[in-house]
Amino acid sequence: MRQTILGRKLGMSQIFDHQGNAIPVTIVQAGPCTVLQVKTVQTDGYNAIQLGFGEKKEKHTTKPLQGHFRKSDSTPKRHVREARIDDPSLFKVGQVITAGLFQKDDRVDITGTSKGKGFAGVMKRHGFSGFMASHGVHESKRGPGSIGQSADPSRVFKGMKMPGQMGNESVTVQNLKVVDVRESQNLIMVKGPVPGGKNGLLVIHHAIKKAAPPLREPETEEVEPVPEAVEEELDAGLTAAEVSEESAPVTAETAEEVPAEPVQEAAAQEEPEAESKRAESAVEEEAGETAEEPKES
Amino acid sequence: MGINIVEMYEKEHMKRDIPDTPIGSTVKVHYRIIEGEKERIQIFEGVVIARKRAALRSSITVRKVTAGIGVERVFPIHSPKIDKIEVTRLGRVRRSKLYYLRELRGKKARIREKDQY
């Protein structure tokens, strides 16, 4: 099932994979989010959960909102967002959703607010070329040039690229690969950049253009043994890969994949699609890895 | 908040046994090369002409002249592909970036050895 969580962009860094390629990653604080309200077709006309993320002081919370947070036995939250879901019976008010929602190699869509650039001209906003800096050009070095014809249309067509507000809008980046998950700290690392500046609010969702991940057990705040095991095994797999790199890269790859097997089977009991989904993402990983050699000149 | 999680995360992944490679020093970089099944180590020896100091993302630029052609490689020093880095000689230089070496050939492109005290 596809699920949503709220998060915060912490910054970017890089990770080396077992082949030694440097992968650019964005570190995202994903959750913990509290379910503040469950909306159902019967009561609200649609299925959704309301998520709260980030603490704020009670004295900064309005009285009506204080009451709303009290209903779910939650502390006041800075950000409150709604997320559509398929099955409201899986959620209950007050439940805590953590980064354990995601696993390594999952694909996610991330929505954020892009950095505001203010009122920008056409060169910055639309990549126009402007005019020459000399050769007699005056008063329109960065101008747009002609914006239309003459008496015939006698108007400017809709959608004409003109100066205006740039940035500070909602932007979604799709199919970002989850490179690493730290459940204990509620961190996920995704490959590549995400919209917005540091500390910006992000809405993280399982990729809509990929197969939905199987329903995983650890969604509540109760003890979550499975993902921790995954983490340990991945660590073990990584070190094994480092050591065995001298022998052959093939062994390194199997070393990483074999220990992860039992966990996958556990998940497969829940949902038969799990196995095939894993296999699929494994194929994608191989295809998606491009060698990043250091530059030569 | 308060603690910088990105910094913490980078610290975890950093190598701890990297020697200091000052600008102007001559280094041997042992670089792992994977050719199909086999893996071997190639040594790239040259002068450190630039350093980027950024925790896990740190890198050094090493320049050498092979058959009259200058070759520069940027090595991310925390990369697992780097087996080890040896410093063979320290140079006495007065810049933090030795890009001027690119314009110099032969005797002029030499770097005086740093006096040891």
Short mmCIF file of C-alpha atoms in Angstrom, two decimals, chain A residues 51-263:
data_model
loop_
_atom_site.label_atom_id
_atom_site.label_comp_id
_atom_site.label_asym_id
_atom_site.label_seq_id
_atom_site.Cartn_x
_atom_site.Cartn_y
_atom_site.Cartn_z
CA LEU A 51 -0.85 13.80 9.88
CA GLY A 52 0.93 16.08 12.30
CA PHE A 53 4.68 16.63 12.22
CA GLY A 54 7.12 18.74 14.18
CA GLU A 55 6.62 20.07 17.68
CA LYS A 56 5.44 23.49 18.67
CA LYS A 57 4.66 25.06 21.98
CA GLU A 58 1.19 24.96 23.34
CA LYS A 59 1.22 28.72 23.93
CA HIS A 60 1.71 29.18 20.21
CA THR A 61 -1.29 27.02 19.40
CA THR A 62 -4.76 28.43 19.05
CA LYS A 63 -7.42 27.14 21.41
CA PRO A 64 -9.41 25.38 18.69
CA LEU A 65 -6.29 23.58 17.48
CA GLN A 66 -5.32 22.70 21.04
CA GLY A 67 -8.61 20.89 21.31
CA HIS A 68 -8.00 19.12 18.03
CA PHE A 69 -4.59 17.87 19.16
CA ARG A 70 -6.00 16.79 22.51
CA LYS A 71 -8.50 14.53 20.77
CA SER A 72 -5.68 12.43 19.39
CA ASP A 73 -3.73 12.66 22.65
CA SER A 74 -0.95 14.41 20.79
CA THR A 75 1.34 17.31 21.54
CA PRO A 76 0.74 20.38 19.35
CA LYS A 77 2.24 19.89 15.90
CA ARG A 78 3.77 22.54 13.69
CA HIS A 79 2.66 21.03 10.40
CA VAL A 80 -0.68 19.38 9.74
CA ARG A 81 -1.34 17.79 6.38
CA GLU A 82 -3.85 15.38 4.98
CA ALA A 83 -2.98 12.27 2.99
CA ARG A 84 -5.35 10.17 0.94
CA ILE A 85 -5.35 6.46 1.80
CA ASP A 86 -7.07 3.35 0.49
CA ASP A 87 -8.15 1.69 3.68
CA PRO A 88 -8.98 3.78 6.74
CA SER A 89 -9.39 0.71 8.95
CA LEU A 90 -5.58 0.32 9.06
CA PHE A 91 -5.15 3.57 10.94
CA LYS A 92 -6.29 4.79 14.27
CA VAL A 93 -6.14 8.21 15.80
CA GLY A 94 -2.99 8.77 17.83
CA GLN A 95 -0.97 6.21 15.90
CA VAL A 96 2.63 7.20 15.16
CA ILE A 97 4.05 6.69 11.68
CA THR A 98 7.81 6.45 11.37
CA ALA A 99 10.44 6.25 8.66
CA GLY A 100 10.12 2.45 8.83
CA LEU A 101 7.49 2.95 6.17
CA PHE A 102 10.28 2.94 3.63
CA GLN A 103 12.96 0.40 2.89
CA LYS A 104 16.20 0.57 0.98
CA ASP A 105 15.61 0.63 -2.79
CA ASP A 106 12.01 1.83 -2.51
CA ARG A 107 11.01 4.61 -4.85
CA VAL A 108 9.39 7.73 -3.46
CA ASP A 109 7.83 10.94 -4.70
CA ILE A 110 8.78 13.99 -2.67
CA THR A 111 6.85 17.24 -2.66
CA GLY A 112 8.33 20.41 -1.27
CA THR A 113 8.22 24.15 -1.71
CA SER A 114 10.95 25.36 -4.02
CA LYS A 115 13.28 28.16 -3.05
CA GLY A 116 11.73 31.51 -3.88
CA LYS A 117 13.53 33.61 -6.47
CA GLY A 118 11.15 36.56 -6.33
CA PHE A 119 9.95 38.42 -9.39
CA ALA A 120 12.35 37.15 -12.04
CA GLY A 121 12.97 38.30 -15.58
CA VAL A 122 12.73 36.08 -18.63
CA MET A 123 16.43 35.27 -18.75
CA LYS A 124 16.42 33.75 -15.29
CA ARG A 125 12.87 32.44 -15.34
CA HIS A 126 12.63 30.99 -18.83
CA GLY A 127 16.21 30.81 -20.02
CA PHE A 128 15.86 33.47 -22.72
CA SER A 129 19.09 34.66 -24.28
CA GLY A 130 18.62 38.38 -23.88
CA PHE A 131 20.57 40.72 -26.10
CA MET A 132 24.20 41.54 -26.71
CA ALA A 133 26.02 43.55 -24.10
CA SER A 134 27.34 45.97 -26.71
CA HIS A 135 26.88 46.66 -30.42
CA GLY A 136 24.46 49.44 -29.74
CA VAL A 137 21.96 47.54 -27.62
CA HIS A 138 20.41 49.82 -25.09
CA GLU A 139 17.64 49.50 -22.50
CA SER A 140 16.84 45.87 -23.33
CA LYS A 141 19.90 43.80 -22.61
CA ARG A 142 17.86 41.29 -20.59
CA GLY A 143 14.52 41.92 -22.25
CA PRO A 144 12.24 39.34 -23.87
CA GLY A 145 12.16 40.81 -27.37
CA SER A 146 8.94 40.57 -29.33
CA ILE A 147 5.97 39.06 -27.53
CA GLY A 148 3.72 38.63 -30.54
CA GLN A 149 2.58 39.73 -33.97
CA SER A 150 0.80 42.88 -35.13
CA ALA A 151 -2.74 43.89 -35.96
CA ASP A 152 -3.72 40.35 -36.81
CA PRO A 153 -4.16 38.80 -33.43
CA SER A 154 -4.07 42.25 -31.83
CA ARG A 155 -3.43 40.56 -28.53
CA VAL A 156 -0.78 38.60 -26.68
CA PHE A 157 -1.38 34.87 -26.64
CA LYS A 158 -2.10 33.14 -23.38
CA GLY A 159 0.83 31.38 -21.78
CA MET A 160 3.36 33.79 -23.25
CA LYS A 161 6.60 33.49 -21.29
CA MET A 162 6.91 36.72 -19.37
CA PRO A 163 8.63 37.91 -16.21
CA GLY A 164 6.98 36.99 -12.95
CA GLN A 165 7.22 35.13 -9.67
CA MET A 166 9.74 32.31 -9.78
CA GLY A 167 10.12 29.60 -7.18
CA ASN A 168 8.29 29.39 -3.86
CA GLU A 169 5.83 26.98 -5.43
CA SER A 170 4.97 23.38 -4.74
CA VAL A 171 7.27 21.05 -6.67
CA THR A 172 7.15 17.25 -6.77
CA VAL A 173 10.11 15.11 -7.72
CA GLN A 174 9.10 11.60 -8.72
CA ASN A 175 10.75 8.20 -8.42
CA LEU A 176 13.56 9.13 -6.09
CA LYS A 177 15.42 6.08 -4.92
CA VAL A 178 15.74 5.44 -1.21
CA VAL A 179 19.41 4.70 -0.68
CA ASP A 180 19.40 4.13 3.06
CA VAL A 181 16.96 4.15 5.98
CA ARG A 182 17.84 4.87 9.62
CA GLU A 183 14.76 3.93 11.46
CA SER A 184 16.07 4.67 14.93
CA GLN A 185 16.65 8.30 13.94
CA ASN A 186 13.75 8.48 11.47
CA LEU A 187 16.10 9.32 8.64
CA ILE A 188 15.87 8.36 5.01
CA MET A 189 18.47 9.08 2.38
CA VAL A 190 17.21 9.58 -1.14
CA LYS A 191 19.30 9.79 -4.26
CA GLY A 192 19.49 13.25 -5.73
CA PRO A 193 18.10 16.59 -4.68
CA VAL A 194 14.65 17.46 -3.33
CA PRO A 195 12.83 20.80 -3.66
CA GLY A 196 13.35 23.59 -1.19
CA GLY A 197 15.97 24.66 1.26
CA LYS A 198 17.20 23.04 4.45
CA ASN A 199 14.55 22.48 7.12
CA GLY A 200 11.80 22.80 4.51
CA LEU A 201 8.67 20.70 4.96
CA LEU A 202 8.46 17.70 2.65
CA VAL A 203 5.63 15.34 1.85
CA ILE A 204 7.06 11.91 1.10
CA HIS A 205 4.93 9.39 -0.71
CA HIS A 206 5.54 5.97 -2.23
CA ALA A 207 6.09 6.51 -5.95
CA ILE A 208 2.84 6.51 -7.86
CA LYS A 209 4.55 5.36 -11.02
CA LYS A 210 6.01 2.24 -9.41
CA ALA A 211 4.34 -0.85 -7.98
CA ALA A 212 2.92 -0.18 -4.55
CA PRO A 213 5.05 -1.72 -1.81
CA PRO A 214 3.51 -4.58 0.15
CA LEU A 215 1.85 -3.76 3.43
CA ARG A 216 4.56 -3.90 6.01
CA GLU A 217 3.93 -4.69 9.62
CA PRO A 218 5.95 -2.02 11.39
CA GLU A 219 3.74 0.98 10.96
CA THR A 220 2.86 1.62 14.55
CA GLU A 221 5.17 2.84 17.24
CA GLU A 222 5.26 -0.63 18.79
CA VAL A 223 8.49 -2.60 18.68
CA GLU A 224 9.68 -3.04 15.16
CA PRO A 225 12.12 -5.88 14.96
CA VAL A 226 12.10 -6.44 11.21
CA PRO A 227 13.57 -3.18 9.90
CA GLU A 228 16.28 -3.16 12.56
CA ALA A 229 17.37 -6.58 11.42
CA VAL A 230 17.43 -5.28 7.87
CA GLU A 231 19.66 -2.46 8.90
CA GLU A 232 22.14 -4.73 10.64
CA GLU A 233 22.23 -7.12 7.77
CA LEU A 234 22.76 -4.34 5.31
CA ASP A 235 25.64 -3.06 7.37
CA ALA A 236 27.09 -6.54 7.50
CA GLY A 237 26.55 -6.88 3.78
CA LEU A 238 28.35 -3.64 3.13
CA THR A 239 31.41 -4.53 5.14
CA ALA A 240 31.48 -7.95 3.54
CA ALA A 241 31.36 -6.25 0.18
CA GLU A 242 34.28 -4.06 1.10
CA VAL A 243 36.41 -6.96 2.17
CA SER A 244 35.58 -9.21 -0.73
CA GLU A 245 36.12 -6.51 -3.28
CA GLU A 246 39.63 -7.79 -3.88
CA SER A 247 38.37 -11.17 -5.03
CA ALA A 248 35.51 -10.33 -7.38
CA PRO A 249 32.63 -7.88 -7.62
CA VAL A 250 30.21 -10.76 -8.16
CA THR A 251 30.86 -12.16 -4.71
CA ALA A 252 30.46 -8.72 -3.31
CA GLU A 253 27.01 -8.47 -4.77
CA THR A 254 25.87 -11.86 -3.61
CA ALA A 255 27.26 -11.13 -0.19
CA GLU A 256 24.97 -8.20 0.03
CA GLU A 257 21.91 -9.88 -1.26
CA VAL A 258 22.02 -13.25 0.41
CA PRO A 259 21.68 -12.17 4.05
CA ALA A 260 18.74 -9.98 3.16
CA GLU A 261 16.79 -13.03 1.99
CA PRO A 262 15.09 -14.16 5.24
CA VAL A 263 13.56 -10.77 5.82
#
